[in-house]
Amino acid sequence: WLIVATRPMEVAFLPVNEIDQRLFAAAIFMALIVALSVFAALRQQLSPLTRATSELAKRSGEEPRIAPLVVERNDEVGQLITAFNRMQENLVQSESRFRQMMESSYAAIFLTDMNRTISYANTRMSEIFGIPNEELIGRPYLSLVDNSQINDCRAKTEEALTTTDRNFSVDHERLFLRADGTRFWGRINGRPFYDGLGRHTGLLTVMIDISETKRLEQKLALDASVFKHAQEGILIASADGIILDVNHSF
């Protein structure tokens, strides 16, 4: 005898489908547990870096400070923060050396930005012009120049701020105005200024007060004129009697 029975596939495979559904649900549950565990572990592992980032965000816009970030663990993140602290310390020391050199310079040193205003000036600059440093910062550079030389100064400044030649420089004498209205001569040397990313951001200028030199030049020129045009004969001789010069009347 041959007995044949039929059953619908849904009924025949119902136990198998139930097992598949349970396995799928278990897999999803385990995946969620693993994901949550990994997230918690990463959060715990990276928490020092997160706190360091928050601290840096608070410091943004402030003057660089030597206070190092806290190193909580001596792992990869701790080593990263330690390296950053070392880099920050080197940067602060480098800036400190730079500022000391600028502030101890006999010459006035200032930086003119692309808006033609002064963005940095050392102490000597304030002393020469008689203007407090905080009033120099943000002041148009041309406001320090005598009216007789503004056009020439504007042309040379524009050339220096728009040039693409990194070796460009200006070196000439300029008549300036002090805060009290008095005029004085300065000799300036200026070069395009580039930031750490190589961007042309302004004009760095070094200036020395040559008023005394100019005064001596004028006195020598006057003495020479008197010597040359005097009606009396004038002779100049060295200590050992050697004639050095005579005027036309002589």
CSV table of C-alpha atoms in Angstrom, one decimal:
chain,number,residue,atom,x,y,z
A,1,TRP,CA,0.0,0.0,0.0
A,2,LEU,CA,1.2,3.6,-0.8
A,3,ILE,CA,-0.2,6.3,1.3
A,4,VAL,CA,0.3,9.9,0.2
A,5,ALA,CA,-0.5,13.0,2.4
A,6,THR,CA,-0.3,16.6,1.4
A,7,ARG,CA,0.2,19.7,3.5
A,8,PRO,CA,0.6,23.4,2.5
A,9,MET,CA,4.2,24.7,2.4
A,10,GLU,CA,3.3,27.4,4.9
A,11,VAL,CA,2.4,24.8,7.4
A,12,ALA,CA,5.2,22.4,6.6
A,13,PHE,CA,7.9,25.1,6.9
A,14,LEU,CA,6.4,27.0,9.8
A,15,PRO,CA,8.9,25.7,12.4
A,16,VAL,CA,11.8,26.5,10.1
A,17,ASN,CA,10.4,30.1,9.4
A,18,GLU,CA,10.0,30.6,13.2
A,19,ILE,CA,13.6,29.6,13.8
A,20,ASP,CA,14.8,32.0,11.0
A,21,GLN,CA,12.8,34.8,12.5
A,22,ARG,CA,14.2,34.1,16.0
A,23,LEU,CA,17.7,33.9,14.6
A,24,PHE,CA,17.3,37.2,12.7
A,25,ALA,CA,15.9,38.9,15.8
A,26,ALA,CA,18.7,37.6,17.9
A,27,ALA,CA,21.3,38.8,15.3
A,28,ILE,CA,19.8,42.3,15.4
A,29,PHE,CA,19.8,42.3,19.2
A,30,MET,CA,23.4,41.2,19.3
A,31,ALA,CA,24.4,43.7,16.7
A,32,LEU,CA,22.8,46.5,18.8
A,33,ILE,CA,24.5,45.3,21.9
A,34,VAL,CA,27.9,45.2,20.1
A,35,ALA,CA,27.3,48.7,18.6
A,36,LEU,CA,26.4,50.1,21.9
A,37,SER,CA,29.4,48.5,23.6
A,38,VAL,CA,31.7,49.8,20.9
A,39,PHE,CA,30.2,53.3,21.1
A,40,ALA,CA,30.6,53.3,24.9
A,41,ALA,CA,34.2,52.0,24.7
A,42,LEU,CA,35.1,54.6,22.0
A,43,ARG,CA,33.4,57.4,24.0
A,44,GLN,CA,35.4,56.4,27.1
A,45,GLN,CA,38.6,56.0,25.1
A,46,LEU,CA,38.2,59.4,23.3
A,47,SER,CA,36.8,61.3,26.3
A,48,PRO,CA,40.2,62.9,27.0
A,49,LEU,CA,40.4,64.1,23.4
A,50,THR,CA,36.9,65.5,23.6
A,51,ARG,CA,37.7,67.4,26.8
A,52,ALA,CA,40.9,68.7,25.2
A,53,THR,CA,38.9,69.9,22.2
A,54,SER,CA,36.4,71.7,24.4
A,55,GLU,CA,39.3,73.4,26.2
A,56,LEU,CA,40.9,74.5,23.0
A,57,ALA,CA,37.5,75.9,21.8
A,58,LYS,CA,37.4,78.0,25.0
A,59,ARG,CA,40.9,79.3,24.4
A,60,SER,CA,40.2,80.3,20.7
A,61,GLY,CA,40.6,84.0,20.2
A,62,GLU,CA,42.7,84.4,23.3
A,63,GLU,CA,46.4,85.0,23.5
A,64,PRO,CA,48.4,81.7,23.4
A,65,ARG,CA,48.8,80.4,26.9
A,66,ILE,CA,51.5,78.1,28.2
A,67,ALA,CA,49.1,76.1,30.4
A,68,PRO,CA,49.2,72.6,28.9
A,69,LEU,CA,46.2,70.5,28.3
A,70,VAL,CA,45.5,67.7,30.9
A,71,VAL,CA,46.9,64.3,29.9
A,72,GLU,CA,44.6,61.7,31.6
A,73,ARG,CA,46.1,58.5,30.3
A,74,ASN,CA,49.4,57.5,28.7
A,75,ASP,CA,47.8,55.9,25.7
A,76,GLU,CA,47.6,57.0,22.1
A,77,VAL,CA,45.3,59.8,22.9
A,78,GLY,CA,47.5,60.9,25.8
A,79,GLN,CA,50.5,60.8,23.6
A,80,LEU,CA,48.7,63.0,21.0
A,81,ILE,CA,47.8,65.6,23.7
A,82,THR,CA,51.4,65.5,25.0
A,83,ALA,CA,52.7,66.2,21.5
A,84,PHE,CA,50.2,69.1,21.2
A,85,ASN,CA,51.3,70.5,24.5
A,86,ARG,CA,55.0,70.3,23.4
A,87,MET,CA,54.1,72.0,20.1
A,88,GLN,CA,52.2,74.8,21.9
A,89,GLU,CA,55.0,75.4,24.3
A,90,ASN,CA,57.5,75.7,21.4
A,91,LEU,CA,55.1,78.1,19.7
A,92,VAL,CA,54.7,80.3,22.7
A,93,GLN,CA,58.5,80.4,23.3
A,94,SER,CA,59.1,81.3,19.7
A,95,GLU,CA,56.6,84.1,19.8
A,96,SER,CA,58.0,85.3,23.1
A,97,ARG,CA,61.5,85.5,21.5
A,98,PHE,CA,60.1,87.3,18.5
A,99,ARG,CA,58.3,89.8,20.6
A,100,GLN,CA,61.3,90.5,22.7
A,101,MET,CA,63.4,91.1,19.6
A,102,MET,CA,60.8,93.4,18.1
A,103,GLU,CA,60.3,95.4,21.3
A,104,SER,CA,64.0,95.8,22.0
A,105,SER,CA,64.8,97.0,18.4
A,106,TYR,CA,66.1,100.5,18.0
A,107,ALA,CA,64.2,100.8,14.8
A,108,ALA,CA,60.4,101.2,14.4
A,109,ILE,CA,58.9,98.0,13.0
A,110,PHE,CA,55.3,97.8,11.9
A,111,LEU,CA,53.0,95.7,9.7
A,112,THR,CA,50.5,97.2,7.3
A,113,ASP,CA,47.7,94.8,6.3
A,114,MET,CA,45.9,94.6,2.9
A,115,ASN,CA,43.4,97.3,4.0
A,116,ARG,CA,46.4,99.7,4.3
A,117,THR,CA,46.0,99.9,8.1
A,118,ILE,CA,48.6,99.2,10.7
A,119,SER,CA,48.0,95.8,12.3
A,120,TYR,CA,51.2,95.6,14.4
A,121,ALA,CA,53.7,98.2,15.7
A,122,ASN,CA,56.5,97.8,18.2
A,123,THR,CA,57.3,100.0,21.2
A,124,ARG,CA,59.8,102.1,19.3
A,125,MET,CA,57.2,103.0,16.7
A,126,SER,CA,55.0,104.4,19.5
A,127,GLU,CA,58.0,106.3,20.9
A,128,ILE,CA,59.0,107.9,17.6
A,129,PHE,CA,55.5,109.1,16.7
A,130,GLY,CA,54.3,109.9,20.2
A,131,ILE,CA,51.2,107.7,19.7
A,132,PRO,CA,50.2,104.9,22.1
A,133,ASN,CA,50.4,101.5,20.6
A,134,GLU,CA,46.7,100.8,21.0
A,135,GLU,CA,46.0,103.9,18.9
A,136,LEU,CA,48.5,102.9,16.2
A,137,ILE,CA,46.8,99.6,15.6
A,138,GLY,CA,44.0,100.0,13.1
A,139,ARG,CA,45.3,103.4,12.0
A,140,PRO,CA,45.7,104.1,8.3
A,141,TYR,CA,49.4,104.2,7.5
A,142,LEU,CA,49.0,107.2,5.2
A,143,SER,CA,47.8,109.2,8.2
A,144,LEU,CA,51.4,109.2,9.5
A,145,VAL,CA,52.8,110.7,6.3
A,146,ASP,CA,53.3,114.4,5.6
A,147,ASN,CA,50.8,115.8,3.0
A,148,SER,CA,53.6,116.6,0.6
A,149,GLN,CA,54.5,113.0,0.2
A,150,ILE,CA,51.1,111.2,0.5
A,151,ASN,CA,50.7,110.6,-3.3
A,152,ASP,CA,54.1,109.1,-3.7
A,153,CYS,CA,53.7,107.0,-0.5
A,154,ARG,CA,50.3,105.8,-1.7
A,155,ALA,CA,51.7,104.6,-5.0
A,156,LYS,CA,54.6,102.8,-3.4
A,157,THR,CA,52.4,101.2,-0.8
A,158,GLU,CA,50.0,99.9,-3.5
A,159,GLU,CA,52.9,98.5,-5.5
A,160,ALA,CA,54.2,96.7,-2.5
A,161,LEU,CA,50.8,95.3,-1.5
A,162,THR,CA,49.9,94.1,-5.0
A,163,THR,CA,53.2,92.7,-6.2
A,164,THR,CA,53.7,89.0,-6.8
A,165,ASP,CA,57.5,89.3,-6.5
A,166,ARG,CA,58.6,87.8,-3.2
A,167,ASN,CA,61.9,89.7,-3.4
A,168,PHE,CA,60.3,93.1,-3.9
A,169,SER,CA,61.5,95.8,-1.5
A,170,VAL,CA,61.3,99.5,-1.1
A,171,ASP,CA,64.1,101.6,0.5
A,172,HIS,CA,63.8,105.4,0.6
A,173,GLU,CA,63.4,108.4,2.8
A,174,ARG,CA,60.0,109.7,3.9
A,175,LEU,CA,58.8,112.8,5.7
A,176,PHE,CA,56.4,111.8,8.6
A,177,LEU,CA,54.2,113.6,11.1
A,178,ARG,CA,54.3,113.1,14.9
A,179,ALA,CA,51.3,113.3,17.1
A,180,ASP,CA,52.2,116.9,18.1
A,181,GLY,CA,52.3,117.9,14.4
A,182,THR,CA,56.1,118.2,14.1
A,183,ARG,CA,57.7,116.7,11.0
A,184,PHE,CA,60.7,114.3,10.9
A,185,TRP,CA,62.5,112.3,8.3
A,186,GLY,CA,62.6,108.6,8.4
A,187,ARG,CA,64.4,106.0,6.3
A,188,ILE,CA,62.2,103.0,5.6
A,189,ASN,CA,62.7,99.6,4.2
A,190,GLY,CA,59.6,97.6,3.4
A,191,ARG,CA,59.0,94.1,2.0
A,192,PRO,CA,55.8,92.1,1.3
A,193,PHE,CA,54.8,90.0,4.3
A,194,TYR,CA,53.7,86.4,3.9
A,195,ASP,CA,52.0,84.3,6.6
A,196,GLY,CA,52.7,80.7,7.5
A,197,LEU,CA,50.5,79.4,4.6
A,198,GLY,CA,52.4,81.5,2.1
A,199,ARG,CA,49.7,84.1,1.6
A,200,HIS,CA,50.6,87.7,0.9
A,201,THR,CA,48.9,89.5,3.9
A,202,GLY,CA,50.6,92.8,4.1
A,203,LEU,CA,53.8,94.9,4.1
A,204,LEU,CA,56.5,94.7,6.8
A,205,THR,CA,58.3,97.9,7.3
A,206,VAL,CA,61.4,98.9,9.3
A,207,MET,CA,62.0,102.6,9.9
A,208,ILE,CA,64.7,104.6,11.6
A,209,ASP,CA,64.5,108.3,12.6
A,210,ILE,CA,67.2,110.2,10.5
A,211,SER,CA,66.2,113.7,11.6
A,212,GLU,CA,69.6,114.2,13.2
A,213,THR,CA,71.4,112.9,10.1
A,214,LYS,CA,69.3,115.3,8.0
A,215,ARG,CA,70.2,118.2,10.3
A,216,LEU,CA,73.9,117.5,10.1
A,217,GLU,CA,73.7,117.2,6.3
A,218,GLN,CA,72.0,120.6,6.1
A,219,LYS,CA,74.6,122.1,8.4
A,220,LEU,CA,77.4,120.6,6.3
A,221,ALA,CA,75.8,121.9,3.1
A,222,LEU,CA,75.5,125.3,4.6
A,223,ASP,CA,79.1,125.3,5.8
A,224,ALA,CA,80.2,124.2,2.3
A,225,SER,CA,78.2,127.0,0.7
A,226,VAL,CA,79.7,129.6,3.1
A,227,PHE,CA,83.2,128.2,2.4
A,228,LYS,CA,82.7,128.3,-1.3
A,229,HIS,CA,81.1,131.7,-1.7
A,230,ALA,CA,82.9,133.6,1.1
A,231,GLN,CA,84.6,136.8,-0.1
A,232,GLU,CA,87.6,136.2,2.1
A,233,GLY,CA,90.1,133.6,1.2
A,234,ILE,CA,89.8,130.4,3.3
A,235,LEU,CA,92.4,127.7,3.6
A,236,ILE,CA,91.9,124.3,5.3
A,237,ALA,CA,95.1,122.5,6.4
A,238,SER,CA,95.8,119.4,8.4
A,239,ALA,CA,97.6,119.4,11.8
A,240,ASP,CA,100.9,118.8,10.1
A,241,GLY,CA,100.5,121.8,7.7
A,242,ILE,CA,99.3,120.0,4.6
A,243,ILE,CA,96.7,122.0,2.7
A,244,LEU,CA,93.5,120.1,2.3
A,245,ASP,CA,91.2,122.6,0.6
A,246,VAL,CA,90.9,126.3,-0.4
A,247,ASN,CA,88.0,128.3,-1.6
A,248,HIS,CA,87.7,130.3,-4.8
A,249,SER,CA,88.6,133.6,-3.1
A,250,PHE,CA,91.8,132.2,-1.8
